[in-house]
Tab-separated table of C-alpha atoms in Angstrom:
chain	number	residue	atom	x	y	z
A	1	MET	CA	115.931	103.868	49.415
A	2	LEU	CA	119.383	103.842	47.800
A	3	HIS	CA	120.944	106.882	46.207
A	4	GLN	CA	122.749	107.233	42.890
A	5	GLY	CA	125.919	105.143	42.943
A	6	GLU	CA	125.119	103.032	45.991
A	7	THR	CA	125.641	99.268	45.801
A	8	LEU	CA	122.720	96.863	46.074
A	9	THR	CA	123.626	94.274	48.697
A	10	LEU	CA	120.430	93.073	50.342
A	11	GLN	CA	117.516	91.201	48.793
A	12	ARG	CA	115.227	94.094	49.750
A	13	HIS	CA	117.436	96.466	47.692
A	14	PHE	CA	116.910	94.270	44.630
A	15	GLN	CA	113.162	93.952	45.269
A	16	TYR	CA	112.800	97.725	45.674
A	17	HIS	CA	114.563	98.327	42.346
A	18	ILE	CA	112.414	95.682	40.617
A	19	GLN	CA	109.126	97.024	42.024
A	20	ASN	CA	109.961	100.632	41.140
A	21	ALA	CA	111.743	99.929	37.818
A	22	ILE	CA	114.869	101.762	38.977
A	23	PRO	CA	117.836	101.114	36.671
A	24	VAL	CA	120.993	99.432	37.905
A	25	GLU	CA	124.478	99.219	36.497
A	26	VAL	CA	126.180	95.815	36.474
A	27	CYS	CA	129.958	95.740	36.955
A	28	ARG	CA	132.560	93.019	37.235
A	29	ASP	CA	135.325	94.327	39.456
A	30	THR	CA	135.430	97.941	38.234
A	31	VAL	CA	134.458	97.217	34.616
A	32	HIS	CA	130.996	98.218	33.321
A	33	VAL	CA	129.106	95.218	31.920
A	34	ASP	CA	125.469	96.300	31.485
A	35	ILE	CA	122.842	98.808	32.609
A	36	GLY	CA	119.065	98.565	32.700
A	37	VAL	CA	116.072	97.502	34.768
A	38	LEU	CA	116.063	94.333	36.859
A	39	THR	CA	113.248	91.892	36.120
A	40	ALA	CA	113.933	89.280	38.844
A	41	ALA	CA	116.346	88.465	41.644
A	42	ASP	CA	116.941	85.781	44.238
A	43	ASP	CA	119.797	85.127	46.656
A	44	SER	CA	122.100	83.856	43.894
A	45	PHE	CA	121.177	85.596	40.641
A	46	ALA	CA	119.729	88.818	39.305
A	47	GLU	CA	118.037	89.027	35.901
A	48	LEU	CA	118.557	92.145	33.839
A	49	GLN	CA	116.799	92.288	30.463
A	50	GLY	CA	116.819	88.501	30.031
A	51	THR	CA	120.413	87.935	31.177
A	52	LEU	CA	121.216	86.269	34.488
A	53	TYR	CA	124.081	87.674	36.553
A	54	ASN	CA	125.585	85.845	39.517
A	55	ARG	CA	125.316	88.115	42.563
A	56	LYS	CA	128.622	86.789	43.951
A	57	VAL	CA	130.533	87.643	40.767
A	58	PHE	CA	128.963	90.959	39.737
A	59	THR	CA	128.318	94.243	41.550
A	60	PHE	CA	124.971	96.013	41.130
A	61	ILE	CA	124.880	99.787	41.457
A	62	SER	CA	121.775	101.954	41.738
A	63	ARG	CA	121.395	104.321	38.763
A	64	PRO	CA	118.077	106.173	39.176
A	65	GLY	CA	117.415	108.637	36.398
A	66	TYR	CA	119.269	106.616	33.754
């Protein structure tokens, strides 16, 4: 669906990554914050390894193969 380095923007992007356990990188502005597998997501937040990230504050980047 998304390729390495593409930004997750739609709910279906998040659901696809959750269902297929595809890793994502979490960034704030251009600064790396975390990387791992999403466990849940809704319109406001995404959960990565037990930590909630606000989708309006953080950027989520597809990192398959991590």
